[in-house]
Structure formats: structure tokens, C-alpha cells
Short mmCIF file of C-alpha atoms in Angstrom, two decimals:
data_model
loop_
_atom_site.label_atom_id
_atom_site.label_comp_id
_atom_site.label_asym_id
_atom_site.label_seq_id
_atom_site.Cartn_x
_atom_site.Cartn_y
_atom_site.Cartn_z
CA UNK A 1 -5.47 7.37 -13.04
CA UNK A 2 -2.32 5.39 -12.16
CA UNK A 3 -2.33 2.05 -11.19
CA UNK A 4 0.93 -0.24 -9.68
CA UNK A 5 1.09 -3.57 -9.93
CA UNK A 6 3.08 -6.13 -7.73
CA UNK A 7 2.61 -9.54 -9.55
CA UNK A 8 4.22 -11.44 -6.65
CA UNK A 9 2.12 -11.63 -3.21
CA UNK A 10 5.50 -13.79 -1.35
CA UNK A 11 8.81 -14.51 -2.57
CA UNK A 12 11.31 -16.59 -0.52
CA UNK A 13 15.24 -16.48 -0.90
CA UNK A 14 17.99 -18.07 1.52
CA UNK A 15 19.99 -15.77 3.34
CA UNK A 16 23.51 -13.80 1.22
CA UNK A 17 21.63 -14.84 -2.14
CA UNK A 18 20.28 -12.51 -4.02
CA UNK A 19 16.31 -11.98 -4.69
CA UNK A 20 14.40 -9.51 -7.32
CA UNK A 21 10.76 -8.05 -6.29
CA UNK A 22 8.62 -6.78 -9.43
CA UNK A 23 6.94 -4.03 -10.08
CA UNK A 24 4.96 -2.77 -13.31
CA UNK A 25 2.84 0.42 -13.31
CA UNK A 26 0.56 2.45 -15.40
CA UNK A 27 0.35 6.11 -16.36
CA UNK A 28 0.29 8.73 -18.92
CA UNK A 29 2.77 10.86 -17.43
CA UNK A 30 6.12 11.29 -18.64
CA UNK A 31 7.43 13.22 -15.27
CA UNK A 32 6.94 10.61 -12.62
CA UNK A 33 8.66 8.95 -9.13
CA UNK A 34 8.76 5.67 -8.39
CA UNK A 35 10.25 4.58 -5.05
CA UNK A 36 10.28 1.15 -3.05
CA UNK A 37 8.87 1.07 0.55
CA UNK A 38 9.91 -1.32 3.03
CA UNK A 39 7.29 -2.50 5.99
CA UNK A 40 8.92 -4.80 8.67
CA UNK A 41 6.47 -6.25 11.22
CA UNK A 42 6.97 -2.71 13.47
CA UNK A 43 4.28 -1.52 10.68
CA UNK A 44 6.69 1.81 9.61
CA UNK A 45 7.26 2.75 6.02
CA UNK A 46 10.68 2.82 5.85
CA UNK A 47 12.22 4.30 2.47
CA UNK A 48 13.90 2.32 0.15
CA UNK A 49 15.29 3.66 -3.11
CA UNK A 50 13.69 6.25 -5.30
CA UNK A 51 13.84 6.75 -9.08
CA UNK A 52 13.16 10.06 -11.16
CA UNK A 53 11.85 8.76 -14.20
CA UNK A 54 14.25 11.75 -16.33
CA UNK A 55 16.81 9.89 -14.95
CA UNK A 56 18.38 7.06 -17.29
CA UNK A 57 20.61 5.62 -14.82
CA UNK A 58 19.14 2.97 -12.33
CA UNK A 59 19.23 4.36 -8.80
CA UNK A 60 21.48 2.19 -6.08
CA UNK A 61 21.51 2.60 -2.13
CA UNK A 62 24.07 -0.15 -1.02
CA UNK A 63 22.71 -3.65 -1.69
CA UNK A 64 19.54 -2.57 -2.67
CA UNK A 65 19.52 -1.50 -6.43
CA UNK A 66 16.64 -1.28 -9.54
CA UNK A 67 15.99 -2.02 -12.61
CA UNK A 68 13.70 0.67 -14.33
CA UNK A 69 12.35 0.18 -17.86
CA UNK A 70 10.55 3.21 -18.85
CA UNK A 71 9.20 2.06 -22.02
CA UNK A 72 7.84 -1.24 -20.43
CA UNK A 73 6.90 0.76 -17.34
CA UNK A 74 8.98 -1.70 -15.22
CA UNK A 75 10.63 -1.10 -11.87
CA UNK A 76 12.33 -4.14 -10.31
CA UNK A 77 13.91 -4.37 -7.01
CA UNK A 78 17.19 -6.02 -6.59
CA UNK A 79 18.43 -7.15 -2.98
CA UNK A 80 22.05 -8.17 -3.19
CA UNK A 81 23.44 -10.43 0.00
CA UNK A 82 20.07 -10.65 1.25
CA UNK A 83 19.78 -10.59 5.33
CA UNK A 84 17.51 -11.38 7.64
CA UNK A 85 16.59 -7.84 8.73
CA UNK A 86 15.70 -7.39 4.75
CA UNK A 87 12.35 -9.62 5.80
CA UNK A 88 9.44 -7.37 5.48
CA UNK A 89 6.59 -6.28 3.38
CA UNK A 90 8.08 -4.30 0.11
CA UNK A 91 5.61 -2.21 -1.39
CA UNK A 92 6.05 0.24 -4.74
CA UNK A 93 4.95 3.36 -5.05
CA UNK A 94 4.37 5.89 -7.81
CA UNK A 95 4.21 9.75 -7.84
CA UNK A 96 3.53 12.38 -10.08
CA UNK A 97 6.57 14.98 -10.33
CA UNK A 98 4.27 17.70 -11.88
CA UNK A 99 1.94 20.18 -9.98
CA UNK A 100 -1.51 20.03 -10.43
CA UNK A 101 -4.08 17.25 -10.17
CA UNK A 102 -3.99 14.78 -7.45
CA UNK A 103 -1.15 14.38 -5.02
CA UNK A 104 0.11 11.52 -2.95
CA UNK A 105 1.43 7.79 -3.61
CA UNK A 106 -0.09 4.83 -5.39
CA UNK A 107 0.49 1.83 -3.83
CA UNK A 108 1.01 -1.61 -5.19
CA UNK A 109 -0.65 -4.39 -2.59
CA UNK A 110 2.85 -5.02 -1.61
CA UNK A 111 5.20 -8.13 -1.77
CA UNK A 112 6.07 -10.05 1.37
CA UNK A 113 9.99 -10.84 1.77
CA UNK A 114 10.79 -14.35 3.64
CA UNK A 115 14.60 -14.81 4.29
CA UNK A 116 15.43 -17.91 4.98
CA UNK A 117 18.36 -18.54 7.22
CA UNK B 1 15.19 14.47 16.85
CA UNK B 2 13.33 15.13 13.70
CA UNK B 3 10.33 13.13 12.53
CA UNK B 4 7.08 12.65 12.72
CA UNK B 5 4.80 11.36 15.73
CA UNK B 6 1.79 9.64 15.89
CA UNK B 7 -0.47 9.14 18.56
CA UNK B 8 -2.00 6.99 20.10
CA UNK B 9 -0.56 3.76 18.96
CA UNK B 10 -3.78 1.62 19.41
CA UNK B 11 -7.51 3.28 19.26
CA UNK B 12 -10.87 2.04 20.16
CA UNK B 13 -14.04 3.19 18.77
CA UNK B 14 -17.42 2.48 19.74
CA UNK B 15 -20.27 2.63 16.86
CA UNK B 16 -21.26 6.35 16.48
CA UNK B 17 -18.17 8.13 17.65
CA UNK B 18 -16.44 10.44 16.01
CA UNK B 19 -11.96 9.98 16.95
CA UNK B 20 -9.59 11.90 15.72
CA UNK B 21 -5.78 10.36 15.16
CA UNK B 22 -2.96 13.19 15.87
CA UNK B 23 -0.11 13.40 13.23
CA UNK B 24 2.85 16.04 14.27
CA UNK B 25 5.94 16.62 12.36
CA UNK B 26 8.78 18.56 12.97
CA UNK B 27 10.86 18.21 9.60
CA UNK B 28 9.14 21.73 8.25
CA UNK B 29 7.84 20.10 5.79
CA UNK B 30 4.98 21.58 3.67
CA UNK B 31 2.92 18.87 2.70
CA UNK B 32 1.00 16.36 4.50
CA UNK B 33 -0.91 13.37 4.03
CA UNK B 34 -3.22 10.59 5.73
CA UNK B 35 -3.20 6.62 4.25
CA UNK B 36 -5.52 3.80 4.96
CA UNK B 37 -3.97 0.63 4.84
CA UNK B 38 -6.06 -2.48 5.31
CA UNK B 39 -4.70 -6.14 5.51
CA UNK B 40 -3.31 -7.54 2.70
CA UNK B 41 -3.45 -4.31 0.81
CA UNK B 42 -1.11 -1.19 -0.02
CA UNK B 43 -1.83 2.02 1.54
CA UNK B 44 -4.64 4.39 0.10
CA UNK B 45 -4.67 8.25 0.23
CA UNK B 46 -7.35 9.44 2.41
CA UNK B 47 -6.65 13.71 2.60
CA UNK B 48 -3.85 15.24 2.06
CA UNK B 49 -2.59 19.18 2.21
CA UNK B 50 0.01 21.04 0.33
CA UNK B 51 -0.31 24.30 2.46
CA UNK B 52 -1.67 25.33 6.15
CA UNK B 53 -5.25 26.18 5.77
CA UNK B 54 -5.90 24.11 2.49
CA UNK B 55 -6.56 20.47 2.20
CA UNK B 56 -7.60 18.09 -0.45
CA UNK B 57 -9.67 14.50 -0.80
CA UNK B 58 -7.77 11.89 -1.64
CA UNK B 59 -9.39 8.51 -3.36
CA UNK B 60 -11.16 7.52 -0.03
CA UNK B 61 -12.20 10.47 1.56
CA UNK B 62 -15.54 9.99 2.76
CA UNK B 63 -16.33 9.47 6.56
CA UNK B 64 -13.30 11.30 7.51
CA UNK B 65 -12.24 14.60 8.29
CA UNK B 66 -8.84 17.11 8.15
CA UNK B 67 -7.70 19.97 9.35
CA UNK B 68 -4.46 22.20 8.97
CA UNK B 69 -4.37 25.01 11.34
CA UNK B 70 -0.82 24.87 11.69
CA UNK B 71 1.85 23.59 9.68
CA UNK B 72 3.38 21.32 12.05
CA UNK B 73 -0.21 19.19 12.66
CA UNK B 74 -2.61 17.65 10.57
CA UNK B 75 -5.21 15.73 12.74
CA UNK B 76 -7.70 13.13 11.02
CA UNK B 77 -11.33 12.94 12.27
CA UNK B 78 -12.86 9.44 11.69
CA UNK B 79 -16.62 10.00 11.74
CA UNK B 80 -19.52 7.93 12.80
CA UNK B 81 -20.09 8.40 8.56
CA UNK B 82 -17.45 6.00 8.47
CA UNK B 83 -19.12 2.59 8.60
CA UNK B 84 -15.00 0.32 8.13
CA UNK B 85 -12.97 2.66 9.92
CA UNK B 86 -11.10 -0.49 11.12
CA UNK B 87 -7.88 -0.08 9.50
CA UNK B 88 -4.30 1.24 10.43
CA UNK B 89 -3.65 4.65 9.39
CA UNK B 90 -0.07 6.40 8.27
CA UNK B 91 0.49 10.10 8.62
CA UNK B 92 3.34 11.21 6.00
CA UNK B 93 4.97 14.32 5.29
CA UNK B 94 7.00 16.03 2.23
CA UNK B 95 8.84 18.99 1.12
CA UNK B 96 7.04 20.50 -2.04
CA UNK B 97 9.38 23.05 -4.15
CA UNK B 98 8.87 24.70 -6.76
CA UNK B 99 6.22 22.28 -8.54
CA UNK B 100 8.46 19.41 -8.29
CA UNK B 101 7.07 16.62 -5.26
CA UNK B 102 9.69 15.17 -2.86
CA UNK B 103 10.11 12.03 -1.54
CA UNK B 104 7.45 11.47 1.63
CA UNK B 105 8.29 9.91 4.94
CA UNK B 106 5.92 7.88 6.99
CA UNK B 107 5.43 8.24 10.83
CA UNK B 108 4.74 5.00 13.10
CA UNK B 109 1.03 4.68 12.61
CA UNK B 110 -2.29 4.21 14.21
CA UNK B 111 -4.34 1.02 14.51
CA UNK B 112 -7.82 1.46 14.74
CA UNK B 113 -10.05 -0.27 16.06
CA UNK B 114 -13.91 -0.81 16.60
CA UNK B 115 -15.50 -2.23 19.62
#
């Protein structure tokens, strides 16, 4: 079974700096997702970047980019100009790519986002 | 608009009821799914279905129930069985092509809770 792993239950940063979220998993898969969830206090999942773990290139949406390292089974989150509508509850998430077996997400237990103004 | 809907917001059981959360999409998506997501934790997969008529356990499946009688719904039953039901629950949805699993989207939620 897969298992993520958020090593950082709150991380602070002051508002335009920029802040990195970590994110370690474990699996015996070599066809895999990994994405980054964001949670605000409304309580909605709200997409935030998704990797194909084929893919060499880290994946960017605007200011939000990653840093995945297959081989150490690492997938960092990078906020860039942080604001303070980026406060929320970030949580990582793996998926199998392959049929068969299990589906759905494994979630880490999140990490929660303080901007400070 | 396109997404999916959850209702109601806010639910109240009493001890040996059975409720059952409503989860409606309208993205024509295939696939399906019901989380549990209790404080301080990340969400856990409760059922989830790949096809109408078919449905699966997830890790936590026990006490609840599923059905998938069309492709656009896929209601959860929290039984009596279920002795921590209080929890907030996510209904999610994904394309699924060709073997290869897409990228799921979450709908608003449902907050249960027992009386």
C-alpha cells in the first residue's frame, strides 16, 4: 500500500515571500500521480498542480510550482509571491496511473498555510 | 455550470439511523468516489465506482453504503453499523480512459453530524 507523508503540520511565511510545503511518499509503482490539494476554510478541495511521474520536467501553474524527486520519492510545493488568499490547508495526494487494484487518492494529513500580512 | 453538488450542507443523525448524503455531477464523468475526512487528518476513501452499476470498498468501508444507478449520482448510506459517522464527507468525480486515471475534482461537502 502507499503511504504520503507531510512532515510539516503548520508553516508560516509573510506575505510576497516565498514558502515550500513537503511532501515524501511511498510506493512500488513506477506509473503514479501526485497532485497538491488546496483546502481554504470553505472546506472545498480545490486543485493545485499535478505531476505524472513519466514526466521529468517539474509541473508549474503560475506561482505555484514543484519540485519532484522520483528517486527520493519527493514532491515539494513551491508558492512564489505568497498572498493571503494562498492561506489554507495544503494536502498531497498520490494516485496510481495503472488499472487494476485499488482506486482513489492517498492523502497526506495535510499542512496548514498561515500568511502573514 | 458544470460541477458537482452536494447536499445537504449540514446533517444530523440520531443513534440508529440510517442517512444517506446525495452527490450529483454533471461533468460526465465516469468515476466516482466518497472520502471521510476527520479533523486534523487527510481525507480517506470510503467507496468508490468506475462504472454505473459497479462499485468498490475503499480502505474504510464498513458502516456505509453505495449505490450507482445512474451515472450522474452516487448516493452514500451511513448506517446505524457506523458507530463515528461524525465526520465531513467529499464526493469526487473523474474521467477514466483507457486505463490511465485522471485528475479528480471535489464537490463542496457534507458535515455530519450526530445528535
Amino acid at each position: 500500500a502507499q503511504t504520503v507523508t507531510q512532515s510539516q503540520p503548520e508553516m508560516s511565511v509573510q506575505e510576497a515571500e516565498t514558502v515550500t510545503l513537503s511532501c515524501t511518499y511511498d510506493t512500488s509503482e513506477s506509473d503514479y500521480y501526485l497532485f497538491w490539494y488546496k483546502q481554504p476554510p470553505s472546506r472545498q478541495m480545490i486543485l493545485v498542480i499535478r505531476q505524472e511521474a513519466y514526466k521529468q520536467q517539474n509541473a508549474t501553474e503560475n506561482r505555484f510550482s514543484v519540485n519532484f524527486q522520483k528517486a527520493a520519492k519527493s514532491f515539494s510545493l513551491k508558492i512564489s509571491d505568497s498572498q493571503l488568499g494562498d492561506a489554507a490547508m495544503y494536502f498531497c495526494a498520490y494516485r496510481s496511473a495503472s488499472g487494476g487494484g485499488a482506486d482513489g487518492l492517498t492523502f497526506g494529513k495535510g499542512t496548514h498555510l498561515i500568511i502573514q500580512p | 455550470d458544470g460541477g458537482i453538488t452536494q447536499s445537504p450542507k449540514y446533517l444530523f443523525r440520531k443513534e440508529g439511523q440510517n442517512v444517506t448524503l446525495s452527490c450529483e455531477q454533471n461533468l460526465n464523468h465516469d468515476a466516482m468516489y466518497w472520502y471521510r475526512q476527520d479533523p486534523g487528518q487527510g481525507l480517506r476513501l470510503i467507496y468508490y465506482s468506475q462504472i454505473v452499476n459497479d462499485f468498490q470498498k475503499g480502505d474504510i468501508a464498513e458502516g456505509y453504503s453505495v449505490s450507482r444507478e445512474k451515472k450522474e449520482s452516487f448516493p452514500l448510506t451511513v448506517t446505524s453499523a457506523q458507530k463515528n459517522p461524525t465526520a465531513f464527507y467529499l464526493c469526487a468525480s473523474s474521467t477514466s480512459t483507457s486505463g490511465r486515471r485522471k485528475t479528480q475534482y471535489f464537490g463542496p461537502g457534507t458535515r455530519l453530524l450526530v445528535l
